[in-house]
Tab-separated table of C-alpha atoms and ligand atoms in Angstrom:
chain	number	residue	atom	x	y	z
A	1	MET	CA	-4.329	-30.465	23.944
A	2	ASN	CA	-3.326	-34.151	23.876
A	3	THR	CA	-5.900	-36.836	24.500
A	4	THR	CA	-4.096	-37.680	27.753
A	5	ASP	CA	-4.155	-34.076	29.086
A	6	THR	CA	-6.620	-32.970	31.738
A	7	LEU	CA	-8.289	-29.666	32.614
A	8	GLN	CA	-10.461	-28.201	35.341
A	9	VAL	CA	-14.094	-27.357	34.568
A	10	ARG	CA	-17.005	-26.043	36.569
A	11	PHE	CA	-20.418	-27.725	36.638
A	12	ARG	CA	-22.720	-24.814	35.886
A	13	ALA	CA	-26.083	-26.558	35.770
A	14	VAL	CA	-27.715	-29.877	36.527
A	15	THR	CA	-30.984	-30.583	34.712
A	16	TYR	CA	-33.628	-33.279	35.109
A	17	GLU	CA	-34.061	-34.916	31.674
A	18	ALA	CA	-36.096	-38.038	32.472
A	19	ASP	CA	-36.658	-40.401	35.383
A	20	GLY	CA	-33.190	-41.413	36.532
A	21	ILE	CA	-31.411	-39.232	33.952
A	22	LEU	CA	-29.753	-35.881	34.660
A	23	SER	CA	-27.773	-33.731	32.268
A	24	PHE	CA	-24.770	-31.726	33.440
A	25	GLU	CA	-23.392	-28.570	31.860
A	26	LEU	CA	-19.604	-28.168	32.184
A	27	VAL	CA	-17.975	-24.807	31.459
A	28	PRO	CA	-14.343	-23.684	31.216
A	29	MET	CA	-12.659	-22.026	34.176
A	30	PRO	CA	-10.609	-18.841	33.836
A	31	PRO	CA	-8.205	-18.204	32.234
A	32	LEU	CA	-9.566	-20.764	29.764
A	33	LYS	CA	-12.307	-19.225	27.600
A	34	ALA	CA	-13.138	-22.197	25.396
A	35	LEU	CA	-13.136	-25.947	25.882
A	36	PRO	CA	-11.181	-28.243	23.540
A	37	ALA	CA	-12.905	-28.955	20.226
A	38	PHE	CA	-14.607	-32.311	19.794
A	39	THR	CA	-16.261	-34.299	17.048
A	40	ALA	CA	-19.750	-35.848	17.073
A	41	GLY	CA	-19.812	-39.110	19.052
A	42	ALA	CA	-16.888	-38.134	21.324
A	43	HIS	CA	-16.714	-38.716	25.064
A	44	ILE	CA	-14.798	-37.252	27.989
A	45	ASP	CA	-13.438	-38.850	31.147
A	46	LEU	CA	-14.520	-37.352	34.454
A	47	HIS	CA	-11.937	-37.747	37.218
A	48	LEU	CA	-14.191	-37.963	40.249
A	49	PRO	CA	-12.961	-36.936	43.715
A	50	ASN	CA	-13.708	-40.462	44.945
A	51	GLY	CA	-10.872	-41.683	42.701
A	52	LEU	CA	-13.079	-43.099	39.950
A	53	ILE	CA	-12.622	-42.135	36.308
A	54	ARG	CA	-15.785	-42.421	34.253
A	55	SER	CA	-16.473	-41.767	30.557
A	56	TYR	CA	-19.558	-39.920	29.313
A	57	SER	CA	-20.582	-39.010	25.761
A	58	LEU	CA	-20.787	-35.345	24.851
A	59	LEU	CA	-24.314	-34.626	23.696
A	60	ASN	CA	-24.168	-31.015	22.584
A	61	ASN	CA	-23.438	-29.601	19.150
A	62	PRO	CA	-19.730	-30.164	18.366
A	63	GLN	CA	-19.493	-26.555	17.165
A	64	GLU	CA	-20.006	-25.322	20.724
A	65	ARG	CA	-16.847	-24.571	22.669
A	66	HIS	CA	-18.370	-22.592	25.551
A	67	HIS	CA	-19.721	-25.691	27.264
A	68	TYR	CA	-19.980	-29.462	27.234
A	69	LEU	CA	-23.198	-31.300	28.025
A	70	ILE	CA	-23.287	-34.878	29.291
A	71	GLY	CA	-26.287	-37.060	30.192
A	72	VAL	CA	-25.972	-39.499	33.086
A	73	ASN	CA	-28.276	-42.384	33.881
A	74	LYS	CA	-28.361	-43.355	37.559
A	75	ASP	CA	-27.298	-46.930	37.115
A	76	ALA	CA	-28.712	-49.381	39.665
A	77	GLN	CA	-25.461	-51.365	39.314
A	78	SER	CA	-23.373	-48.197	39.710
A	79	ARG	CA	-19.835	-48.829	40.910
A	80	GLY	CA	-19.863	-45.270	42.219
A	81	GLY	CA	-19.676	-43.089	39.087
A	82	SER	CA	-23.285	-42.274	38.238
A	83	ARG	CA	-24.256	-42.396	41.914
A	84	TYR	CA	-21.640	-39.755	42.717
A	85	LEU	CA	-22.864	-37.493	39.923
A	86	HIS	CA	-26.526	-37.863	40.898
A	87	GLU	CA	-26.167	-37.714	44.669
A	88	VAL	CA	-23.054	-35.756	45.549
A	89	LEU	CA	-22.105	-33.401	42.749
A	90	ARG	CA	-23.780	-29.982	42.819
A	91	ALA	CA	-23.948	-27.055	40.399
A	92	GLY	CA	-20.894	-24.896	41.075
A	93	ASP	CA	-18.551	-27.808	41.847
A	94	THR	CA	-15.316	-28.109	39.930
A	95	LEU	CA	-13.855	-31.281	38.540
A	96	THR	CA	-10.953	-32.550	36.448
A	97	ILE	CA	-11.820	-33.931	33.033
A	98	GLY	CA	-9.832	-35.504	30.226
A	99	ALA	CA	-9.694	-34.149	26.692
A	100	PRO	CA	-12.423	-35.429	24.341
A	101	ARG	CA	-11.737	-38.733	22.606
A	102	ASN	CA	-13.820	-40.326	19.896
A	103	ASN	CA	-14.273	-44.086	19.461
A	104	PHE	CA	-17.669	-43.651	17.808
A	105	PRO	CA	-17.173	-41.060	15.072
A	106	LEU	CA	-19.821	-39.935	12.633
A	107	ASP	CA	-18.975	-40.625	8.984
A	108	GLU	CA	-19.359	-37.108	7.629
A	109	GLN	CA	-19.441	-38.357	4.026
A	110	ALA	CA	-22.395	-40.704	4.607
A	111	PRO	CA	-25.347	-39.717	2.413
A	112	MET	CA	-27.776	-40.812	5.137
A	113	ASN	CA	-27.420	-41.646	8.830
A	114	VAL	CA	-29.657	-43.990	10.782
A	115	PHE	CA	-29.352	-43.756	14.564
A	116	ILE	CA	-30.548	-46.558	16.828
A	117	ALA	CA	-30.517	-45.730	20.529
A	118	GLY	CA	-31.591	-47.615	23.620
A	119	GLY	CA	-32.069	-45.681	26.877
A	120	ILE	CA	-29.066	-43.540	27.789
A	121	GLY	CA	-27.512	-44.654	24.482
A	122	ILE	CA	-29.264	-41.598	23.050
A	123	THR	CA	-26.472	-39.309	24.356
A	124	PRO	CA	-23.842	-39.764	21.605
A	125	MET	CA	-26.654	-39.640	19.040
A	126	MET	CA	-27.595	-36.123	20.151
A	127	SER	CA	-24.267	-34.660	19.022
A	128	MET	CA	-24.349	-36.788	15.858
A	129	ILE	CA	-27.843	-35.534	15.067
A	130	ALA	CA	-26.757	-31.896	15.545
A	131	ARG	CA	-23.818	-32.442	13.211
A	132	THR	CA	-25.875	-34.324	10.603
A	133	GLN	CA	-28.357	-31.436	10.595
A	134	GLN	CA	-25.503	-29.005	10.021
A	135	LEU	CA	-24.262	-31.101	7.118
A	136	GLY	CA	-27.790	-30.984	5.663
A	137	ARG	CA	-27.992	-34.762	5.305
A	138	PRO	CA	-31.123	-36.851	5.919
A	139	TRP	CA	-31.286	-38.965	9.071
A	140	LYS	CA	-33.588	-41.324	10.921
A	141	LEU	CA	-33.742	-42.027	14.615
A	142	TYR	CA	-35.077	-45.197	16.225
A	143	TYR	CA	-35.157	-44.593	19.969
A	144	ALA	CA	-36.223	-47.259	22.478
A	145	ALA	CA	-36.871	-46.651	26.176
A	146	ARG	CA	-38.995	-48.355	28.817
A	147	SER	CA	-41.509	-45.491	28.801
A	148	ARG	CA	-41.756	-41.829	27.865
A	149	ARG	CA	-40.872	-40.938	31.446
A	150	ASN	CA	-37.539	-42.760	31.050
A	151	ALA	CA	-36.707	-41.230	27.666
A	152	ALA	CA	-34.366	-38.218	27.806
A	153	PHE	CA	-34.377	-35.356	25.292
A	154	LEU	CA	-37.797	-36.154	23.818
A	155	ASP	CA	-38.733	-32.466	23.559
A	156	ALA	CA	-35.543	-31.614	21.689
A	157	LEU	CA	-36.079	-34.555	19.342
A	158	HIS	CA	-39.717	-33.685	18.693
A	159	GLY	CA	-38.415	-30.289	17.543
A	160	TYR	CA	-37.193	-32.036	14.359
A	161	HIS	CA	-40.599	-33.506	13.665
A	162	ASN	CA	-41.549	-31.307	10.721
A	163	ASP	CA	-38.175	-31.483	9.005
A	164	PRO	CA	-38.653	-33.359	5.697
A	165	ASN	CA	-35.089	-34.756	6.022
A	166	VAL	CA	-35.891	-36.447	9.325
A	167	GLU	CA	-37.774	-39.560	10.397
A	168	LEU	CA	-38.354	-40.254	14.085
A	169	SER	CA	-39.530	-43.526	15.583
A	170	PHE	CA	-40.035	-44.093	19.311
A	171	THR	CA	-40.575	-47.447	21.028
A	172	PHE	CA	-41.687	-47.630	24.662
A	173	ASP	CA	-41.887	-51.322	25.493
A	174	GLN	CA	-43.241	-50.995	29.041
A	175	GLU	CA	-46.153	-48.746	28.130
A	176	PRO	CA	-49.600	-50.285	27.489
A	177	ASP	CA	-49.480	-51.967	24.046
A	178	GLY	CA	-45.769	-51.167	23.928
A	179	GLN	CA	-43.567	-53.307	21.711
A	180	ARG	CA	-39.870	-54.042	21.561
A	181	MET	CA	-37.837	-52.477	18.803
A	182	ASP	CA	-37.578	-54.860	15.838
A	183	LEU	CA	-34.001	-54.409	14.676
A	184	ALA	CA	-34.225	-57.016	11.906
A	185	ALA	CA	-37.244	-55.221	10.423
A	186	ILE	CA	-35.447	-51.852	10.643
A	187	MET	CA	-32.427	-53.232	8.766
A	188	LYS	CA	-34.683	-54.332	5.903
A	189	THR	CA	-35.913	-50.769	5.404
A	190	LEU	CA	-32.446	-49.173	5.161
A	191	PRO	CA	-31.398	-47.594	1.888
A	192	PRO	CA	-28.218	-49.365	0.699
A	193	GLU	CA	-26.044	-46.263	1.194
A	194	ALA	CA	-27.170	-45.605	4.797
A	195	HIS	CA	-24.695	-45.654	7.676
A	196	VAL	CA	-26.206	-47.118	10.815
A	197	TYR	CA	-25.155	-46.268	14.389
A	198	CYS	CA	-26.222	-48.085	17.537
A	199	CYS	CA	-25.673	-47.365	21.218
A	200	GLY	CA	-27.608	-48.907	24.078
A	201	PRO	CA	-27.636	-51.783	26.555
A	202	LEU	CA	-25.695	-54.970	25.856
A	203	PRO	CA	-28.664	-57.119	24.654
A	204	MET	CA	-29.598	-54.412	22.156
A	205	LEU	CA	-26.034	-54.159	20.830
A	206	THR	CA	-25.797	-57.933	20.511
A	207	ALA	CA	-29.098	-58.012	18.587
A	208	PHE	CA	-27.930	-55.094	16.454
A	209	GLU	CA	-24.674	-56.835	15.530
A	210	LEU	CA	-26.675	-59.870	14.403
A	211	ALA	CA	-29.232	-57.820	12.484
A	212	ALA	CA	-26.532	-55.726	10.779
A	213	ALA	CA	-24.284	-58.685	9.915
A	214	GLY	CA	-25.193	-58.464	6.222
A	215	LEU	CA	-24.297	-54.778	5.868
A	216	PRO	CA	-20.894	-53.547	4.670
A	217	PRO	CA	-18.772	-53.264	7.872
A	218	ALA	CA	-17.750	-49.686	7.013
A	219	GLN	CA	-21.421	-48.642	7.279
A	220	VAL	CA	-22.007	-50.191	10.705
A	221	HIS	CA	-20.993	-48.261	13.833
A	222	LEU	CA	-21.643	-49.128	17.458
A	223	GLU	CA	-20.537	-48.091	20.907
A	224	TYR	CA	-20.520	-50.244	24.002
A	225	PHE	CA	-20.892	-48.921	27.555
A	226	ALA	CA	-19.805	-52.138	29.228
A	227	ALA	CA	-17.625	-55.149	28.511
A	228	LYS	CA	-19.008	-58.090	26.550
A	229	GLU	CA	-16.472	-60.622	27.771
A	230	SER	CA	-14.216	-60.821	30.776
A	231	ALA	CA	-10.736	-59.333	30.790
A	232	ALA	CA	-7.764	-61.525	29.935
A	233	ALA	CA	-6.390	-62.447	33.336
A	234	GLU	CA	-4.711	-65.762	32.581
A	235	GLY	CA	-1.299	-64.147	33.096
A	236	GLY	CA	1.889	-66.116	32.472
A	237	PHE	CA	3.658	-63.653	30.183
A	238	ILE	CA	6.196	-60.828	30.397
A	239	VAL	CA	5.559	-57.212	29.486
A	240	GLU	CA	8.571	-55.156	28.567
A	241	LEU	CA	8.247	-51.367	28.600
A	242	ALA	CA	10.336	-49.993	25.750
A	243	ARG	CA	10.662	-46.426	27.021
A	244	SER	CA	11.527	-47.085	30.649
A	245	GLY	CA	13.357	-50.335	30.025
A	246	LYS	CA	11.391	-51.984	32.859
A	247	SER	CA	9.711	-55.345	32.585
A	248	VAL	CA	7.020	-57.002	34.631
A	249	ALA	CA	5.644	-60.523	34.850
A	250	VAL	CA	1.855	-60.566	34.488
A	251	ARG	CA	0.579	-63.155	36.941
A	252	ALA	CA	-2.610	-65.232	36.737
A	253	GLY	CA	-5.565	-63.187	37.975
A	254	GLN	CA	-4.016	-59.897	36.804
A	255	THR	CA	-4.452	-57.705	33.779
A	256	ILE	CA	-1.467	-55.923	32.269
A	257	LEU	CA	-2.765	-52.709	33.845
A	258	ASP	CA	-2.921	-54.378	37.289
A	259	SER	CA	0.668	-55.561	36.977
A	260	LEU	CA	1.879	-52.078	35.989
A	261	LEU	CA	0.015	-50.402	38.851
A	262	ASP	CA	1.594	-52.950	41.205
A	263	ILE	CA	5.087	-51.713	40.325
A	264	GLY	CA	4.112	-48.059	40.588
A	265	ILE	CA	3.581	-47.308	36.909
A	266	GLU	CA	0.293	-45.511	36.260
A	267	PRO	CA	-0.566	-45.266	32.564
A	268	PRO	CA	-3.786	-43.421	31.615
A	269	TYR	CA	-6.890	-45.570	32.125
A	270	SER	CA	-10.567	-45.096	32.819
A	271	CYS	CA	-13.305	-47.701	32.335
A	272	GLN	CA	-11.132	-50.820	32.930
A	273	GLU	CA	-13.645	-52.659	30.759
A	274	GLY	CA	-12.204	-52.189	27.288
A	275	VAL	CA	-14.843	-49.721	26.143
A	276	CYS	CA	-13.361	-46.211	26.460
A	277	GLY	CA	-9.982	-46.462	24.710
A	278	THR	CA	-8.109	-44.442	27.364
A	279	CYS	CA	-5.540	-47.163	28.080
A	280	GLU	CA	-4.584	-47.770	24.451
A	281	VAL	CA	-0.885	-48.528	24.006
A	282	ARG	CA	1.263	-49.218	20.943
A	283	VAL	CA	2.528	-52.787	20.679
A	284	LEU	CA	6.101	-52.966	19.418
A	285	GLU	CA	6.528	-56.731	19.602
A	286	GLY	CA	4.429	-59.775	20.492
A	287	THR	CA	0.825	-60.766	19.889
A	288	PRO	CA	-1.951	-59.324	22.043
A	289	ASP	CA	-5.031	-61.299	23.048
A	290	HIS	CA	-7.574	-58.574	22.274
A	291	ARG	CA	-10.652	-58.388	24.514
A	292	ASP	CA	-11.699	-54.751	24.019
A	293	LEU	CA	-14.687	-53.251	22.225
A	294	VAL	CA	-12.826	-50.203	20.919
A	295	LEU	CA	-10.656	-51.545	18.094
A	296	SER	CA	-12.270	-52.832	14.907
A	297	ASN	CA	-11.559	-56.384	13.764
A	298	ALA	CA	-9.078	-55.033	11.210
A	299	GLU	CA	-7.304	-52.967	13.866
A	300	LYS	CA	-7.117	-55.987	16.152
A	301	ALA	CA	-5.681	-58.118	13.366
A	302	ALA	CA	-2.911	-55.547	12.825
A	303	ASN	CA	-1.725	-56.269	16.404
A	304	ASN	CA	0.078	-52.937	16.686
A	305	ARG	CA	-2.013	-51.460	19.497
A	306	MET	CA	-4.016	-52.798	22.412
A	307	MET	CA	-6.081	-51.887	25.476
A	308	ILE	CA	-4.017	-52.951	28.475
A	309	CYS	CA	-6.934	-52.867	30.942
A	310	CYS	CA	-8.530	-55.972	29.466
A	311	SER	CA	-6.368	-57.532	26.742
A	312	GLY	CA	-3.638	-60.056	27.414
A	313	ALA	CA	-1.005	-61.827	25.366
A	314	LYS	CA	-0.912	-64.805	23.059
A	315	SER	CA	2.888	-64.630	22.967
A	316	ALA	CA	5.258	-65.193	25.901
A	317	LYS	CA	6.328	-61.555	25.762
A	318	LEU	CA	4.867	-58.212	24.738
A	319	ILE	CA	6.955	-55.126	24.184
A	320	LEU	CA	4.858	-52.003	24.713
A	321	ASP	CA	5.551	-48.363	23.878
A	322	LEU	CA	5.492	-47.290	27.499
B	1	FES	S1	-9.446	-48.146	30.470
B	1	FES	FE1	-11.090	-47.992	29.079
B	1	FES	S2	-10.471	-49.262	27.429
B	1	FES	FE2	-8.974	-49.589	28.966
């Protein structure tokens, strides 16, 4: 299955995990017996009947092919994705999903993994933890939530409590005597060979990037849920599509994706915020103005691929492999 392919699944169960957080079990529909394989840290796109496409991390053990599990926080700022899942979707419903993609992979050679999660940012860590356990490597988890009632999967995590390879640390900052997670202090305790992974709200990721600035970049991994900066919408350049031979002028106020949709071309896309990687396209000529949070700095510097939902152009023309 290609990363752009889709399939139909059935929602078999919806489970309360914490205040505002539900988990959903997705199973294959006949004749399919198994779902596509995935790696720890991967996500899938849900194509919702209301037209939205939303990405959610897979939280179950990557060895499992009989189901996928996702955890969904009912976001107060929801643009319709999490609200639909919480309020409309019912067990038994079917839905189209995209094949798993992974922008936040676990380094399977790392001698030790340290996971730092804030709120619903725990979801990709759950599959990473399952895989790290399978690999028999030591790991630590630092998990911050407002309170125990808002923290999903606590029971499952407490199940690791007596494992000598595991260290668990929970921070509930809105409980009496609660404190905020001290990322700088955590970084000082890391063994030099540790790989550190962070997923959570924007302020936490910003603080993490600062705190981890002294670590070797290859050992630092993070995943954003939302954009950090606005999309490039200055316009004023031409996009040429190498495969179809078409070209389009990207006007001020538009992204490249907007301009393509305007002329009836619909490339794959999902988040439209530069965080999911669905709209990635190869750049054959020209210099992109990268605004995404998917590509690493080295990948951005190579200028041979870009996210067209949010990145623009520094050159007068871009030639894309579309
Ligand atoms: S649609 Fe998600 S990165 Fe562009």
